[in-house]
Amino acid sequence: MVNTFFPTHWNTDLILDQLDIHGFCVIDKMYDMKYFTALNTECLYSLNEFRAAGIQNGVVSHIRSDHILWLDDAQPLAKQHTNHLLALGKVFNQAFFMGINHVEAHFARYGQGEAYALHRDNPQQKNDRIISTVFYMHDVWQDDWGGELRLQDKHDLWHIIVPKPNRMVIFDSHLLHEVQMSKEQRLSITAWLRHDDQVW
């Protein structure tokens, strides 16, 4: 049985400092390998349920080409991950008074040639997303396979973040970012910590 408590090895002080100074933070070796492998398997098992993310209500978006599956109780291992994020949100609330009370998340798959153009997750504060997170779940990745997260920090400096397995990126949802074209299958959980007036 995989533990469901907040991972004690996460350096929350470092996370808070990096978010405060730069607007983003990178965490490597997020989980023990037993849980990481099981989570990867859960995602792969559901691949046939993924749908094109660029199609919303019949309208095709041309800025993204990935495929996603929104998470619910049918993915219990992924649910543990979102529970950890909600616990992290409480830490953010104590430090930054963000009012986070909800996490929305989906599995994401970028196949060969797929990407997501430059965007913000909370453009002009039109939704309740406060913090964005991306957790990489593929079991192997090489630097020349692309799929990097290109992110502009609070000081308008650009960063290229390689999607290494078992790595998570946490960043302010207002920051500009993009997913560069992937050359291999790239798997992740993308999640947003929200301050909804009414929890779903």
mmCIF file of C-alpha atoms in Angstrom:
data_model
loop_
_atom_site.group_PDB
_atom_site.id
_atom_site.type_symbol
_atom_site.label_atom_id
_atom_site.label_comp_id
_atom_site.label_asym_id
_atom_site.label_seq_id
_atom_site.Cartn_x
_atom_site.Cartn_y
_atom_site.Cartn_z
ATOM 1 C CA MET A 1 0.000 0.000 0.000
ATOM 2 C CA VAL A 2 1.418 3.358 -1.068
ATOM 3 C CA ASN A 3 1.505 6.038 1.616
ATOM 4 C CA THR A 4 -1.022 8.855 1.172
ATOM 5 C CA PHE A 5 0.534 11.341 3.620
ATOM 6 C CA PHE A 6 2.382 14.477 2.499
ATOM 7 C CA PRO A 7 5.925 13.438 1.426
ATOM 8 C CA THR A 8 8.184 14.548 4.274
ATOM 9 C CA HIS A 9 11.291 14.747 2.059
ATOM 10 C CA TRP A 10 9.893 17.696 0.123
ATOM 11 C CA ASN A 11 11.820 20.820 1.128
ATOM 12 C CA THR A 12 8.887 23.187 1.525
ATOM 13 C CA ASP A 13 11.117 26.060 2.662
ATOM 14 C CA LEU A 14 13.080 25.830 -0.592
ATOM 15 C CA ILE A 15 9.867 25.581 -2.622
ATOM 16 C CA LEU A 16 8.469 28.700 -0.936
ATOM 17 C CA ASP A 17 11.718 30.626 -1.439
ATOM 18 C CA GLN A 18 11.971 29.706 -5.130
ATOM 19 C CA LEU A 19 8.338 30.603 -5.796
ATOM 20 C CA ASP A 20 8.746 33.907 -3.993
ATOM 21 C CA ILE A 21 12.006 34.856 -5.744
ATOM 22 C CA HIS A 22 11.546 33.412 -9.233
ATOM 23 C CA GLY A 23 7.890 32.407 -9.509
ATOM 24 C CA PHE A 24 8.746 28.743 -10.123
ATOM 25 C CA CYS A 25 10.488 25.753 -8.570
ATOM 26 C CA VAL A 26 11.782 22.390 -9.843
ATOM 27 C CA ILE A 27 11.661 19.274 -7.638
ATOM 28 C CA ASP A 28 13.590 16.143 -8.662
ATOM 29 C CA LYS A 29 13.065 12.595 -7.345
ATOM 30 C CA MET A 30 9.543 13.472 -6.299
ATOM 31 C CA TYR A 31 8.466 10.009 -5.203
ATOM 32 C CA ASP A 32 9.968 6.645 -4.350
ATOM 33 C CA MET A 33 10.321 4.376 -7.373
ATOM 34 C CA LYS A 34 7.613 1.936 -6.257
ATOM 35 C CA TYR A 35 4.952 4.627 -6.374
ATOM 36 C CA PHE A 36 6.416 6.294 -9.472
ATOM 37 C CA THR A 37 6.350 3.010 -11.415
ATOM 38 C CA ALA A 38 2.801 2.231 -10.298
ATOM 39 C CA LEU A 39 1.638 5.714 -11.317
ATOM 40 C CA ASN A 40 3.275 5.337 -14.730
ATOM 41 C CA THR A 41 1.473 2.014 -15.178
ATOM 42 C CA GLU A 42 -1.866 3.559 -14.202
ATOM 43 C CA CYS A 43 -1.385 6.251 -16.823
ATOM 44 C CA LEU A 44 -0.358 3.818 -19.568
ATOM 45 C CA TYR A 45 -3.355 1.604 -18.785
ATOM 46 C CA SER A 46 -5.672 4.543 -19.529
ATOM 47 C CA LEU A 47 -4.065 5.765 -22.770
ATOM 48 C CA ASN A 48 -6.951 4.581 -24.940
ATOM 49 C CA GLU A 49 -9.233 6.967 -23.014
ATOM 50 C CA PHE A 50 -7.189 10.080 -23.806
ATOM 51 C CA ARG A 51 -8.774 12.711 -26.061
ATOM 52 C CA ALA A 52 -7.295 15.532 -28.134
ATOM 53 C CA ALA A 53 -6.880 18.508 -25.793
ATOM 54 C CA GLY A 54 -7.091 20.977 -28.674
ATOM 55 C CA ILE A 55 -10.765 20.171 -29.312
ATOM 56 C CA GLN A 56 -13.189 21.859 -26.917
ATOM 57 C CA ASN A 57 -16.932 21.672 -27.602
ATOM 58 C CA GLY A 58 -16.202 20.863 -31.223
ATOM 59 C CA VAL A 59 -13.901 23.864 -31.673
ATOM 60 C CA VAL A 60 -10.306 23.099 -32.719
ATOM 61 C CA SER A 61 -7.485 25.031 -31.075
ATOM 62 C CA HIS A 62 -4.301 25.376 -33.081
ATOM 63 C CA ILE A 63 -1.953 26.167 -30.188
ATOM 64 C CA ARG A 64 -1.787 22.660 -28.733
ATOM 65 C CA SER A 65 -1.699 19.085 -30.030
ATOM 66 C CA ASP A 66 -1.427 16.949 -26.872
ATOM 67 C CA HIS A 67 -3.963 14.397 -25.623
ATOM 68 C CA ILE A 68 -5.406 14.394 -22.103
ATOM 69 C CA LEU A 69 -7.561 12.491 -19.638
ATOM 70 C CA TRP A 70 -9.139 14.427 -16.759
ATOM 71 C CA LEU A 71 -8.565 12.704 -13.418
ATOM 72 C CA ASP A 72 -11.257 11.410 -11.098
ATOM 73 C CA ASP A 73 -11.654 8.579 -8.595
ATOM 74 C CA ALA A 74 -11.043 6.039 -11.383
ATOM 75 C CA GLN A 75 -7.302 6.794 -11.048
ATOM 76 C CA PRO A 76 -6.571 6.181 -7.331
ATOM 77 C CA LEU A 77 -2.785 6.533 -7.605
ATOM 78 C CA ALA A 78 -3.049 9.841 -9.441
ATOM 79 C CA LYS A 79 -5.555 10.886 -6.771
ATOM 80 C CA GLN A 80 -2.838 10.453 -4.159
ATOM 81 C CA HIS A 81 -0.662 12.851 -6.151
ATOM 82 C CA THR A 82 -3.414 15.496 -6.256
ATOM 83 C CA ASN A 83 -3.961 15.008 -2.507
ATOM 84 C CA HIS A 84 -0.273 15.786 -1.971
ATOM 85 C CA LEU A 85 -0.686 18.904 -4.098
ATOM 86 C CA LEU A 86 -3.651 20.009 -2.032
ATOM 87 C CA ALA A 87 -1.528 19.569 1.105
ATOM 88 C CA LEU A 88 1.162 21.680 -0.563
ATOM 89 C CA GLY A 89 -1.516 24.260 -1.342
ATOM 90 C CA LYS A 90 -2.185 24.600 2.390
ATOM 91 C CA VAL A 91 1.505 25.429 2.858
ATOM 92 C CA PHE A 92 1.191 28.084 0.148
ATOM 93 C CA ASN A 93 -1.902 29.476 1.851
ATOM 94 C CA GLN A 94 -0.045 29.877 5.132
ATOM 95 C CA ALA A 95 2.910 31.607 3.451
ATOM 96 C CA PHE A 96 1.249 33.627 0.686
ATOM 97 C CA PHE A 97 -2.463 33.781 1.637
ATOM 98 C CA MET A 98 -3.469 32.304 -1.733
ATOM 99 C CA GLY A 99 -6.785 30.813 -0.643
ATOM 100 C CA ILE A 100 -6.161 27.531 -2.501
ATOM 101 C CA ASN A 101 -8.994 25.069 -1.872
ATOM 102 C CA HIS A 102 -9.137 22.826 -4.918
ATOM 103 C CA VAL A 103 -6.956 20.905 -7.385
ATOM 104 C CA GLU A 104 -7.937 20.088 -10.965
ATOM 105 C CA ALA A 105 -5.711 17.748 -12.939
ATOM 106 C CA HIS A 106 -5.343 15.576 -15.999
ATOM 107 C CA PHE A 107 -2.967 13.053 -17.485
ATOM 108 C CA ALA A 108 -1.247 14.505 -20.560
ATOM 109 C CA ARG A 109 0.449 12.712 -23.437
ATOM 110 C CA TYR A 110 2.623 14.424 -26.012
ATOM 111 C CA GLY A 111 3.429 12.131 -28.925
ATOM 112 C CA GLN A 112 6.017 12.654 -31.648
ATOM 113 C CA GLY A 113 5.684 16.123 -33.158
ATOM 114 C CA GLU A 114 3.227 17.389 -30.550
ATOM 115 C CA ALA A 115 3.624 20.674 -28.635
ATOM 116 C CA TYR A 116 1.774 23.465 -26.818
ATOM 117 C CA ALA A 117 2.421 27.042 -27.969
ATOM 118 C CA LEU A 118 3.149 30.016 -25.721
ATOM 119 C CA HIS A 119 0.335 30.753 -23.250
ATOM 120 C CA ARG A 120 -0.639 31.547 -19.658
ATOM 121 C CA ASP A 121 -2.753 29.213 -17.517
ATOM 122 C CA ASN A 122 -4.618 32.157 -15.996
ATOM 123 C CA PRO A 123 -4.726 34.806 -18.744
ATOM 124 C CA GLN A 124 -5.777 38.214 -17.415
ATOM 125 C CA GLN A 125 -6.998 36.454 -14.240
ATOM 126 C CA LYS A 126 -9.965 34.991 -16.129
ATOM 127 C CA ASN A 127 -10.045 31.767 -14.106
ATOM 128 C CA ASP A 128 -9.261 30.567 -10.584
ATOM 129 C CA ARG A 129 -5.888 28.941 -11.311
ATOM 130 C CA ILE A 130 -3.202 30.201 -8.921
ATOM 131 C CA ILE A 131 -0.368 27.663 -9.129
ATOM 132 C CA SER A 132 0.393 25.304 -12.037
ATOM 133 C CA THR A 133 2.279 22.019 -11.691
ATOM 134 C CA VAL A 134 3.639 19.474 -14.148
ATOM 135 C CA PHE A 135 4.829 16.078 -12.932
ATOM 136 C CA TYR A 136 6.719 13.959 -15.501
ATOM 137 C CA MET A 137 5.823 10.272 -15.492
ATOM 138 C CA HIS A 138 7.607 8.684 -18.476
ATOM 139 C CA ASP A 139 10.183 6.187 -17.246
ATOM 140 C CA VAL A 140 13.101 7.436 -19.373
ATOM 141 C CA TRP A 141 14.024 10.659 -21.177
ATOM 142 C CA GLN A 142 16.993 11.859 -23.206
ATOM 143 C CA ASP A 143 17.930 15.529 -23.520
ATOM 144 C CA ASP A 144 17.655 15.467 -27.332
ATOM 145 C CA TRP A 145 14.050 14.211 -27.266
ATOM 146 C CA GLY A 146 12.649 17.739 -26.905
ATOM 147 C CA GLY A 147 9.427 18.235 -24.931
ATOM 148 C CA GLU A 148 11.023 20.890 -22.715
ATOM 149 C CA LEU A 149 9.004 23.345 -20.693
ATOM 150 C CA ARG A 150 10.087 26.853 -21.716
ATOM 151 C CA LEU A 151 9.115 29.253 -18.937
ATOM 152 C CA GLN A 152 9.446 32.998 -18.318
ATOM 153 C CA ASP A 153 10.061 33.780 -14.654
ATOM 154 C CA LYS A 154 8.916 36.773 -12.568
ATOM 155 C CA HIS A 155 11.906 38.792 -13.795
ATOM 156 C CA ASP A 156 11.195 38.114 -17.496
ATOM 157 C CA LEU A 157 14.104 35.673 -17.762
ATOM 158 C CA TRP A 158 13.536 32.520 -19.806
ATOM 159 C CA HIS A 159 14.297 28.997 -18.573
ATOM 160 C CA ILE A 160 14.382 25.653 -20.399
ATOM 161 C CA ILE A 161 13.315 22.762 -18.147
ATOM 162 C CA VAL A 162 13.986 19.223 -19.375
ATOM 163 C CA PRO A 163 11.117 16.793 -18.614
ATOM 164 C CA LYS A 164 13.196 14.342 -16.599
ATOM 165 C CA PRO A 165 11.319 11.360 -15.119
ATOM 166 C CA ASN A 166 10.017 11.845 -11.566
ATOM 167 C CA ARG A 167 10.503 15.630 -11.787
ATOM 168 C CA MET A 168 7.857 18.220 -10.937
ATOM 169 C CA VAL A 169 7.744 21.877 -11.934
ATOM 170 C CA ILE A 170 5.672 24.289 -9.837
ATOM 171 C CA PHE A 171 5.003 27.784 -11.164
ATOM 172 C CA ASP A 172 2.763 30.828 -10.942
ATOM 173 C CA SER A 173 -0.174 30.297 -13.313
ATOM 174 C CA HIS A 174 0.234 33.839 -14.671
ATOM 175 C CA LEU A 175 3.688 33.118 -16.129
ATOM 176 C CA LEU A 176 4.170 32.687 -19.871
ATOM 177 C CA HIS A 177 5.245 29.177 -20.868
ATOM 178 C CA GLU A 178 5.159 26.614 -23.650
ATOM 179 C CA VAL A 179 5.865 22.934 -24.270
ATOM 180 C CA GLN A 180 8.367 22.521 -27.061
ATOM 181 C CA MET A 181 7.881 19.827 -29.685
ATOM 182 C CA SER A 182 8.396 16.318 -28.384
ATOM 183 C CA LYS A 183 10.215 13.620 -30.334
ATOM 184 C CA GLU A 184 9.086 10.748 -28.101
ATOM 185 C CA GLN A 185 6.077 9.934 -25.932
ATOM 186 C CA ARG A 186 6.039 12.394 -23.019
ATOM 187 C CA LEU A 187 3.720 11.597 -20.089
ATOM 188 C CA SER A 188 2.742 13.881 -17.231
ATOM 189 C CA ILE A 189 0.142 14.944 -14.734
ATOM 190 C CA THR A 190 -0.693 18.589 -15.235
ATOM 191 C CA ALA A 191 -2.507 20.101 -12.264
ATOM 192 C CA TRP A 192 -3.676 23.506 -11.102
ATOM 193 C CA LEU A 193 -4.089 24.679 -7.521
ATOM 194 C CA ARG A 194 -7.192 26.868 -7.529
ATOM 195 C CA HIS A 195 -9.024 29.259 -5.236
ATOM 196 C CA ASP A 196 -12.539 28.534 -6.426
ATOM 197 C CA ASP A 197 -15.353 30.352 -4.627
ATOM 198 C CA GLN A 198 -17.186 27.040 -4.701
ATOM 199 C CA VAL A 199 -15.254 23.774 -4.570
ATOM 200 C CA TRP A 200 -16.349 21.324 -7.260
#
